[in-house]
Coordinates of C-alpha atoms in Angstrom, one line a residue:
X218 CA 28.5 42.9 104.2
X219 CA 27.1 41.8 107.6
X220 CA 23.5 41.4 108.5
X221 CA 23.9 44.5 110.7
X222 CA 25.3 46.6 107.9
X223 CA 22.7 45.2 105.5
X224 CA 19.9 46.3 107.9
X225 CA 21.4 49.8 108.1
X226 CA 21.5 50.1 104.3
X227 CA 18.0 48.7 103.9
X228 CA 16.5 51.0 106.5
X229 CA 18.4 54.0 105.0
X230 CA 16.8 53.3 101.6
X231 CA 13.4 52.9 103.2
X232 CA 13.9 56.2 105.0
X233 CA 14.7 57.9 101.8
X234 CA 11.4 56.7 100.3
X235 CA 9.4 58.4 103.1
X236 CA 11.2 61.7 102.8
X237 CA 11.3 64.3 105.4
X238 CA 8.6 62.7 107.5
X239 CA 11.1 60.2 108.6
X240 CA 13.9 62.6 109.4
X241 CA 13.9 61.6 113.1
X242 CA 14.5 57.9 112.3
X243 CA 18.2 56.8 112.6
X244 CA 18.8 53.7 110.4
X245 CA 21.5 52.4 112.7
X246 CA 19.3 52.6 115.7
X247 CA 16.6 50.6 113.9
X248 CA 19.3 48.0 112.9
X249 CA 20.3 47.7 116.5
X250 CA 16.7 47.2 117.7
X251 CA 16.3 44.5 115.0
X252 CA 19.5 42.7 116.1
X253 CA 18.2 42.8 119.6
X254 CA 15.0 41.2 118.6
X255 CA 16.3 38.4 116.4
X256 CA 13.4 36.0 117.2
X257 CA 9.9 37.5 116.5
X258 CA 7.8 34.5 117.4
X259 CA 7.8 31.3 119.5
X260 CA 7.6 29.3 116.3
X261 CA 10.8 30.8 115.0
X262 CA 12.5 29.8 118.3
X263 CA 11.0 26.3 118.0
X264 CA 12.4 25.8 114.5
X265 CA 15.8 27.3 115.3
X266 CA 16.2 25.1 118.4
X267 CA 14.8 22.0 116.8
X268 CA 17.6 22.4 114.2
X269 CA 20.1 22.6 117.0
X270 CA 18.9 19.4 118.7
X271 CA 18.8 17.4 115.4
X272 CA 22.4 18.5 114.7
X273 CA 23.5 17.6 118.2
X274 CA 21.7 14.2 118.0
X275 CA 23.6 13.4 114.7
X276 CA 26.9 14.5 116.3
X277 CA 26.3 12.2 119.3
X278 CA 25.6 9.3 117.0
X279 CA 29.0 9.8 115.4
X280 CA 30.8 10.5 118.8
X281 CA 29.3 9.6 122.1
X282 CA 31.5 12.1 123.9
X283 CA 29.4 14.8 122.3
X284 CA 26.6 14.5 124.7
X285 CA 24.4 17.4 125.8
X286 CA 23.3 18.8 129.2
X287 CA 20.7 20.9 130.9
X288 CA 19.5 22.1 134.3
X289 CA 15.9 22.4 135.2
X290 CA 14.7 26.0 135.8
X291 CA 11.4 27.3 137.2
X292 CA 11.5 31.0 136.3
X293 CA 12.6 33.0 133.3
X294 CA 15.2 34.9 135.4
X295 CA 16.8 31.7 136.6
X296 CA 17.0 30.3 133.1
X297 CA 18.5 33.6 131.9
X298 CA 21.2 33.7 134.5
X299 CA 22.0 30.1 133.8
X300 CA 22.7 30.8 130.2
X301 CA 24.6 34.0 130.9
X302 CA 26.8 32.0 133.3
X303 CA 27.4 29.3 130.6
X304 CA 28.5 32.0 128.1
X305 CA 30.7 33.7 130.7
X306 CA 32.5 30.6 131.9
X307 CA 32.4 28.3 128.9
X308 CA 32.3 30.9 126.1
X309 CA 29.6 29.1 124.2
X310 CA 26.1 27.6 124.7
X311 CA 26.9 24.7 122.4
X312 CA 25.2 21.5 123.6
X313 CA 23.7 23.2 126.7
X314 CA 19.9 23.4 127.0
X315 CA 17.2 24.2 129.5
X316 CA 14.9 21.7 131.0
X317 CA 11.3 22.6 132.0
X318 CA 10.3 20.3 134.9
X319 CA 6.7 19.5 135.5
X320 CA 7.7 18.8 139.1
X321 CA 8.9 22.4 139.5
X322 CA 5.9 23.8 137.7
X323 CA 3.7 22.0 140.2
X324 CA 5.7 23.0 143.2
X325 CA 6.4 26.6 142.3
X326 CA 4.2 27.9 139.6
X327 CA 0.6 26.8 140.4
X328 CA -2.0 29.3 141.5
X329 CA -3.1 26.6 144.0
X330 CA 0.3 27.0 145.8
X331 CA 2.8 24.2 146.2
X332 CA 1.5 20.9 144.8
X333 CA 3.0 17.4 144.4
X334 CA 4.0 16.2 141.0
X335 CA 0.7 14.7 140.1
X336 CA -0.5 16.8 137.1
X337 CA -2.8 18.8 139.4
X338 CA -1.4 22.2 138.3
X339 CA -2.9 24.3 135.6
X340 CA -1.8 23.0 132.2
X341 CA -1.5 26.5 130.8
X342 CA 1.3 27.2 133.3
X343 CA 3.6 25.0 131.2
X344 CA 3.5 27.0 127.9
X345 CA 3.4 30.2 130.0
X346 CA 6.7 29.2 131.6
X347 CA 8.2 28.3 128.2
X348 CA 7.2 31.8 126.9
X349 CA 8.6 33.4 130.0
X350 CA 11.9 31.6 129.7
X351 CA 12.4 32.7 126.1
X352 CA 11.3 36.3 127.0
X353 CA 14.2 36.4 129.5
X354 CA 16.7 34.7 127.1
X355 CA 15.8 37.2 124.4
X356 CA 16.3 40.1 126.9
X357 CA 19.7 38.7 127.7
X358 CA 20.5 39.0 124.0
X359 CA 19.2 42.6 123.9
X360 CA 21.3 43.5 127.0
X361 CA 24.5 41.9 125.7
X362 CA 24.2 43.6 122.3
X363 CA 23.3 46.9 124.0
X364 CA 26.6 46.8 125.9
X365 CA 28.4 46.1 122.6
X366 CA 26.7 49.0 120.9
X367 CA 27.7 51.3 123.7
X368 CA 31.3 50.1 123.4
X369 CA 31.2 50.6 119.6
X370 CA 30.0 54.2 120.1
X371 CA 32.8 54.8 122.6
X372 CA 35.4 53.4 120.2
X373 CA 34.1 55.5 117.3
X374 CA 34.2 58.6 119.4
X375 CA 37.8 57.9 120.4
X376 CA 38.7 57.3 116.8
X377 CA 40.0 53.8 117.7
X378 CA 39.5 51.9 114.4
X379 CA 41.1 48.7 115.7
X380 CA 38.6 48.6 118.6
X381 CA 35.8 49.5 116.2
X382 CA 36.7 46.6 114.0
X383 CA 36.9 44.2 116.9
X384 CA 33.6 45.2 118.5
X385 CA 31.9 45.1 115.1
X386 CA 33.0 41.5 114.7
X387 CA 31.6 40.6 118.1
X388 CA 28.3 42.1 117.1
X389 CA 28.3 40.3 113.7
X390 CA 29.2 36.9 115.4
X391 CA 27.0 37.3 118.5
X392 CA 25.8 34.0 119.9
X393 CA 22.3 34.1 121.1
X394 CA 21.2 33.0 124.6
X395 CA 18.2 31.2 123.0
X396 CA 18.9 27.5 123.5
X397 CA 16.7 24.4 123.2
X398 CA 14.2 23.6 126.0
X399 CA 13.1 20.1 126.6
X400 CA 9.6 20.6 128.1
X401 CA 7.7 18.2 130.3
X402 CA 4.1 17.6 129.3
X403 CA 3.6 15.0 132.0
X404 CA 1.2 12.3 130.8
X405 CA -0.5 14.7 128.5
X406 CA -3.1 16.2 130.9
X407 CA -6.0 14.2 129.5
X408 CA -6.9 12.3 126.4
X409 CA -5.0 12.5 123.1
X410 CA -6.9 15.6 122.0
X411 CA -6.0 17.4 125.2
X412 CA -2.4 16.3 124.7
X413 CA -2.5 17.7 121.2
X414 CA -4.0 21.1 122.3
X415 CA -1.4 21.5 125.0
X416 CA 1.5 20.5 122.8
X417 CA 0.4 23.2 120.3
X418 CA 0.6 25.8 123.0
X419 CA 4.0 24.6 124.1
X420 CA 5.3 24.6 120.6
X421 CA 3.9 28.1 119.8
X422 CA 5.7 29.3 122.9
X423 CA 9.0 28.0 121.6
X424 CA 9.3 24.3 122.6
X425 CA 11.2 22.2 120.1
X426 CA 11.3 19.1 122.3
X427 CA 8.4 17.6 124.3
X428 CA 8.8 14.9 126.8
X429 CA 5.7 12.6 127.5
X430 CA 5.4 9.7 129.9
X431 CA 3.4 6.4 129.8
X432 CA 1.6 6.9 133.0
X433 CA -2.2 7.3 133.4
X434 CA -2.9 11.0 133.1
X435 CA -5.3 11.2 136.0
X436 CA -3.2 9.0 138.2
X437 CA 0.2 10.5 137.4
X438 CA 2.8 10.3 140.1
X439 CA 6.4 11.7 140.3
X440 CA 8.8 9.3 138.7
X441 CA 10.5 8.7 142.1
X442 CA 7.3 8.1 144.1
X443 CA 5.3 4.9 144.6
X444 CA 1.9 4.1 143.1
X445 CA 2.8 4.7 139.4
X446 CA 0.3 3.3 136.9
X447 CA 1.1 2.7 133.2
X448 CA -1.2 2.5 130.2
X449 CA -1.2 0.0 127.3
X450 CA 1.1 0.9 124.5
X451 CA -1.7 1.8 122.1
X452 CA -2.9 4.5 124.5
X453 CA 0.6 6.0 124.8
X454 CA 1.2 5.8 121.1
X455 CA -1.9 7.8 120.4
X456 CA -0.4 10.6 122.5
X457 CA 2.9 10.4 120.8
X458 CA 1.0 10.8 117.5
X459 CA -0.9 13.8 119.0
X460 CA 2.3 15.5 119.7
X461 CA 3.7 14.8 116.3
X462 CA 0.6 16.1 114.6
X463 CA 0.9 19.3 116.7
X464 CA 4.5 19.8 115.5
X465 CA 3.6 19.1 111.9
X466 CA 0.5 21.4 111.9
X467 CA 2.7 24.2 113.1
X468 CA 5.4 23.6 110.5
X469 CA 8.1 22.3 112.9
X470 CA 8.7 19.1 110.9
X471 CA 11.8 18.1 112.9
X472 CA 10.3 18.6 116.4
X473 CA 11.7 16.2 118.9
X474 CA 9.5 13.8 121.0
X475 CA 11.0 12.2 124.1
X476 CA 9.1 9.1 125.2
X477 CA 9.5 8.4 128.9
X478 CA 8.8 5.0 130.4
X479 CA 8.0 4.7 134.1
X480 CA 7.6 0.9 133.9
X481 CA 10.7 0.1 135.9
X482 CA 9.1 1.4 139.0
X483 CA 5.4 1.0 138.0
X484 CA 3.8 -2.2 139.2
X485 CA 0.2 -1.3 138.1
X486 CA -1.9 -0.8 135.0
X487 CA -5.2 0.9 134.7
X488 CA -6.6 -1.5 132.2
X489 CA -6.0 -4.6 130.1
X490 CA -4.6 -4.1 126.6
X491 CA -6.7 -4.9 123.6
X492 CA -5.4 -8.0 121.9
X493 CA -6.6 -9.6 118.6
X494 CA -3.8 -12.0 117.8
X495 CA -1.4 -14.1 119.9
X496 CA 1.9 -12.2 120.4
X497 CA 0.6 -8.8 119.3
X498 CA 1.5 -5.7 121.3
X499 CA -1.6 -6.0 123.5
X500 CA -0.9 -9.6 124.2
X501 CA 2.7 -8.8 125.1
X502 CA 1.6 -6.1 127.5
X503 CA -1.0 -8.5 129.2
X504 CA 1.7 -11.2 129.4
X505 CA 3.4 -9.2 132.2
X506 CA 0.2 -9.3 134.4
X507 CA 0.2 -11.2 137.7
X508 CA -2.5 -13.8 137.1
X509 CA -4.1 -16.9 138.6
X510 CA -5.1 -19.8 136.4
X511 CA -8.8 -20.6 136.9
X512 CA -11.5 -22.9 135.6
X513 CA -14.9 -21.9 134.3
X514 CA -16.5 -23.4 137.4
X515 CA -14.3 -21.4 139.8
X516 CA -15.2 -18.0 138.3
X517 CA -17.0 -15.5 140.5
X518 CA -19.4 -12.8 139.6
X519 CA -17.6 -9.8 138.2
X520 CA -14.4 -11.6 137.5
X521 CA -12.3 -10.5 134.5
X522 CA -10.4 -13.2 132.7
X523 CA -8.1 -13.5 129.7
X524 CA -7.5 -16.6 127.6
X525 CA -4.0 -17.5 126.6
X526 CA -2.7 -20.8 125.2
X527 CA -6.0 -22.4 126.0
X528 CA -5.9 -21.5 129.6
X529 CA -8.2 -19.1 131.5
X530 CA -6.2 -16.5 133.5
X531 CA -7.6 -14.1 136.1
X532 CA -5.5 -10.9 136.4
X533 CA -5.0 -9.9 140.0
X534 CA -7.2 -6.8 140.5
X535 CA -6.9 -4.4 143.5
X536 CA -9.7 -2.7 145.3
X537 CA -8.7 0.4 143.3
X538 CA -9.8 -1.5 140.2
X539 CA -6.1 -1.5 139.0
X540 CA -4.3 -4.6 137.9
X541 CA -0.8 -5.5 139.0
X542 CA 2.2 -6.8 137.1
X543 CA 4.3 -9.7 138.1
X544 CA 7.2 -8.7 140.3
X545 CA 10.5 -8.6 138.5
X546 CA 9.1 -7.7 135.1
X547 CA 10.1 -4.0 135.1
X548 CA 13.2 -4.1 132.9
X549 CA 11.5 -6.3 130.3
X550 CA 8.5 -3.9 130.2
X551 CA 10.9 -0.9 129.9
X552 CA 12.7 -2.6 126.9
X553 CA 9.4 -3.3 125.2
X554 CA 8.1 0.2 125.9
X555 CA 11.3 1.8 124.4
X556 CA 11.4 -0.3 121.3
X557 CA 7.7 0.3 120.7
X558 CA 8.0 4.1 121.1
X559 CA 10.9 4.4 118.8
X560 CA 9.2 2.3 116.1
X561 CA 6.1 4.5 116.4
X562 CA 7.4 8.1 116.2
X563 CA 9.5 8.9 119.3
X564 CA 12.9 10.3 118.7
X565 CA 14.5 10.0 122.2
X566 CA 13.9 7.8 125.2
X567 CA 13.7 8.5 128.9
X568 CA 14.0 5.6 131.3
X569 CA 13.2 6.6 134.9
X570 CA 15.4 4.6 137.3
X571 CA 15.5 4.3 141.0
X572 CA 19.3 4.9 141.3
X573 CA 22.1 6.3 139.1
X574 CA 23.9 3.2 138.0
X575 CA 25.6 3.1 134.5
X576 CA 25.5 -0.6 134.1
X577 CA 21.9 -0.9 135.1
X578 CA 21.0 1.7 132.4
X579 CA 23.4 0.1 129.9
X580 CA 21.9 -3.3 130.4
X581 CA 18.5 -2.1 129.2
X582 CA 19.9 0.1 126.4
X583 CA 21.9 -2.8 125.0
X584 CA 18.7 -4.8 124.6
X585 CA 16.9 -1.9 123.0
X586 CA 19.8 -1.3 120.6
X587 CA 19.5 -4.9 119.4
X588 CA 16.3 -3.7 117.7
X589 CA 16.9 0.0 117.3
X590 CA 20.7 0.6 116.9
X591 CA 20.7 4.4 117.2
X592 CA 18.5 4.5 120.3
X593 CA 19.4 7.4 122.6
X594 CA 18.4 8.5 126.1
X595 CA 17.5 11.6 127.9
X596 CA 18.5 10.8 131.5
X597 CA 17.4 12.3 134.7
X598 CA 20.4 12.9 137.1
X599 CA 17.8 13.3 139.8
X600 CA 18.0 15.1 143.1
X601 CA 15.8 12.3 144.4
X602 CA 18.8 10.0 144.4
X603 CA 21.2 10.1 147.4
X604 CA 24.2 10.4 145.1
X605 CA 26.7 10.3 147.9
X606 CA 25.3 7.1 149.5
X607 CA 24.6 5.3 146.2
X608 CA 28.0 5.9 144.8
X609 CA 29.8 5.1 148.0
X610 CA 27.9 1.8 148.0
X611 CA 29.0 1.2 144.4
X612 CA 32.6 2.0 145.3
X613 CA 32.3 -0.4 148.3
X614 CA 31.0 -3.2 146.1
X615 CA 33.7 -2.5 143.5
X616 CA 36.5 -2.6 146.0
X617 CA 35.2 -5.8 147.6
X618 CA 34.9 -7.4 144.1
X619 CA 38.5 -6.5 143.5
X620 CA 39.6 -8.2 146.7
X621 CA 40.3 -5.0 148.7
X622 CA 39.8 -4.9 152.4
X623 CA 36.6 -3.0 153.2
X624 CA 36.3 -4.0 156.8
X625 CA 36.8 -0.4 157.9
X626 CA 33.5 0.6 156.3
X627 CA 29.9 0.1 157.3
X628 CA 28.1 -0.3 154.0
X629 CA 24.7 0.8 155.5
X630 CA 26.2 4.0 157.0
X631 CA 28.5 5.2 154.2
X632 CA 26.9 8.6 154.2
X633 CA 28.7 9.3 157.5
X634 CA 31.0 12.3 157.5
X635 CA 33.8 10.1 159.0
X636 CA 34.3 8.6 155.6
X637 CA 34.6 11.9 153.7
X638 CA 38.4 11.8 153.5
X639 CA 38.6 8.1 152.9
X640 CA 39.9 6.3 149.7
X641 CA 36.4 4.9 149.2
X642 CA 34.8 8.4 149.3
X643 CA 37.4 9.7 146.8
X644 CA 36.6 6.8 144.5
X645 CA 32.9 7.4 144.8
X646 CA 33.3 11.2 144.1
X647 CA 35.3 10.4 141.0
X648 CA 32.6 8.1 139.8
X649 CA 30.0 10.8 140.4
X650 CA 32.2 13.3 138.5
X651 CA 32.5 11.0 135.5
X652 CA 29.0 9.7 135.6
X653 CA 27.7 11.7 132.7
X654 CA 30.7 11.0 130.5
X655 CA 30.6 7.3 131.4
X656 CA 26.8 7.1 130.9
X657 CA 27.0 8.6 127.5
X658 CA 29.8 6.3 126.4
X659 CA 28.4 3.1 127.8
X660 CA 24.7 3.6 128.1
X661 CA 23.6 5.7 125.1
X662 CA 22.8 8.8 127.1
X663 CA 22.6 11.7 124.6
X664 CA 21.3 14.3 127.1
X665 CA 21.9 14.6 130.8
X666 CA 19.7 16.8 132.9
X667 CA 19.0 17.6 136.5
X668 CA 15.3 18.0 136.9
X669 CA 15.0 20.4 139.9
X670 CA 18.5 21.7 140.9
X671 CA 17.5 25.4 141.0
X672 CA 14.7 24.5 143.5
X673 CA 17.5 23.3 145.8
X674 CA 20.0 26.1 145.1
X675 CA 17.4 28.8 145.7
X676 CA 16.6 27.2 149.1
X677 CA 20.3 26.7 150.0
X678 CA 21.4 30.2 149.1
X679 CA 18.4 31.8 150.9
X680 CA 19.3 29.7 154.0
X681 CA 22.9 30.9 153.9
X682 CA 21.8 34.6 153.7
X683 CA 19.0 34.3 156.3
X684 CA 21.3 32.5 158.8
X685 CA 23.9 35.3 158.7
X686 CA 21.7 38.4 158.1
X687 CA 19.2 37.6 160.9
X688 CA 22.1 36.4 163.1
X689 CA 25.2 38.1 164.3
X690 CA 26.6 39.0 160.9
X691 CA 23.8 41.4 159.9
X692 CA 24.5 43.3 156.7
X693 CA 28.0 41.7 156.4
X694 CA 26.2 38.4 155.5
X695 CA 24.8 40.1 152.4
X696 CA 27.9 42.1 151.5
X697 CA 30.4 39.3 152.0
X698 CA 28.3 36.4 150.9
X699 CA 26.5 38.0 148.0
X700 CA 27.6 41.5 146.7
X701 CA 31.4 41.1 147.2
X702 CA 31.3 37.8 145.4
X703 CA 29.1 39.3 142.6
X704 CA 31.7 42.0 142.0
X705 CA 34.7 39.8 142.1
X706 CA 33.3 36.9 140.1
X707 CA 31.7 39.2 137.5
X708 CA 28.1 38.2 138.1
X709 CA 25.9 40.4 135.8
X710 CA 23.3 41.0 138.4
X711 CA 25.6 43.2 140.5
X712 CA 24.4 46.0 138.2
X713 CA 20.8 45.0 138.7
X714 CA 19.4 48.1 137.1
X715 CA 21.2 47.2 133.9
X716 CA 20.2 43.6 134.1
X717 CA 16.5 44.7 134.4
X718 CA 16.9 46.8 131.2
X719 CA 17.4 50.3 132.4
X720 CA 20.3 51.1 130.0
X721 CA 18.4 49.6 127.1
X722 CA 15.5 51.8 128.0
X723 CA 17.8 54.9 128.1
X724 CA 19.1 54.1 124.6
X725 CA 15.6 53.7 123.3
X726 CA 14.6 57.1 124.9
X727 CA 17.5 58.7 123.0
X728 CA 16.4 57.0 119.8
X729 CA 12.9 58.4 120.3
X730 CA 13.5 61.8 121.7
X731 CA 17.1 62.7 121.0
X732 CA 18.7 65.2 123.4
X733 CA 15.3 65.8 125.1
X734 CA 15.4 62.2 126.5
X735 CA 15.3 62.0 130.3
X736 CA 17.6 59.1 131.1
X737 CA 18.2 57.2 134.3
X738 CA 21.8 56.3 133.8
X739 CA 23.4 59.7 134.5
X740 CA 26.3 60.5 136.9
X741 CA 24.1 60.3 140.0
X742 CA 23.0 56.7 139.3
X743 CA 24.4 54.6 142.1
X744 CA 25.1 51.7 139.7
X745 CA 28.2 53.8 138.7
X746 CA 29.8 52.6 142.0
X747 CA 30.3 49.2 140.4
X748 CA 32.4 50.5 137.5

């Protein structure tokens, strides 16, 4: 017997216990409402999705072609439509997640208005967006099941037992729209206690995976901007511990922590690391500092010095009271960061790079895997990269290395439209197309995401509509560019009343009031024009 049928029988037995006072309660209607509300709390969602991620991580370890993907979303509706589209086109949500970007929270969800990605937005907006996303995903479940229940009733009324059996199997095997969310906690929004408190809120809202970075919390910068400042490893590990304690306190024992390092592009540190023994973690961190060797007699008032191998070294300190690292140490610092994080509680790594280059990423991952063989990455396929230019340059360099004649191309101007139909551009586009597959096979990338794609798609689609609607096309711009495509491509929102829950509400009204229900979906509802 299926869970749906089990519920019907259980509720029928409960109804009998209550006698005539429950005569108005229909057991199948209750079973339908329960099926449409599979997840009752955010913690149930966090546990369910953590299990999915752990399974996917194990499958990737066995087969690197089994990588996972997500797109960043900034509103519950956008996340919902993304997952609906995945189910429509790919028939399953398997290995497809959502990403919650701190950049988009700052730019689109703050009460201060648009903000840069510098942790200035309200920290509560992060768990609020997680809750909102799962509210919309659960509503997508309710809507899809409601359509199946309506089809079941129609098949029963027609006496079509074959259709009844088929629809019942779809109900019994319904795949939820609830998928894992990798959620950005920036640098923790304060000290480790603040990180722990915010992590708890995020987990309670449904987050199974929290991404945290090794920047200074009150100096946090977007990973693709200048001026990034890192913290000593001990400081970062305290925040990783804080997130793990939050997971464990709430019973999500297999919650996922993504440790992000910004060291590749960060040339500054806020403070010197504490070191008690030569070669310890603090000493390794300080060894990357840009220093001048000094003598006791050359020291000035207020100078800060460190002693190493019997020498006195003065770290170069800026007017901002920050210390700078030696140029060229970024990759070495990344490798040390990653090994340290994995050895101290992190599950996945995030290396923020300045360009999408498989061999650059692989070079660092190879070194990390010498110490931690199953190290895996979450990688940002960032819109901050000029993908066309960078890959055309990679294609140019590859052709030149192979002895091909590249004299027809200007390497500094490869973005030009004149190259769009060239052999070089086709090679570059193929490398872009296969980047995720190649990166997962060669560079240990378990999860590929785009941080803020729907920020850009919202702007682009709005520009397309505005250009035509306020220009010569008028209403045709909407009809041709939006509605006609929705109808022909089977976009769920063409029936926007249904998408917003009108039919679910009608069915509930009928459950509650029977024939006396005043429903919105009658013959005069204009949504009937869409079949």
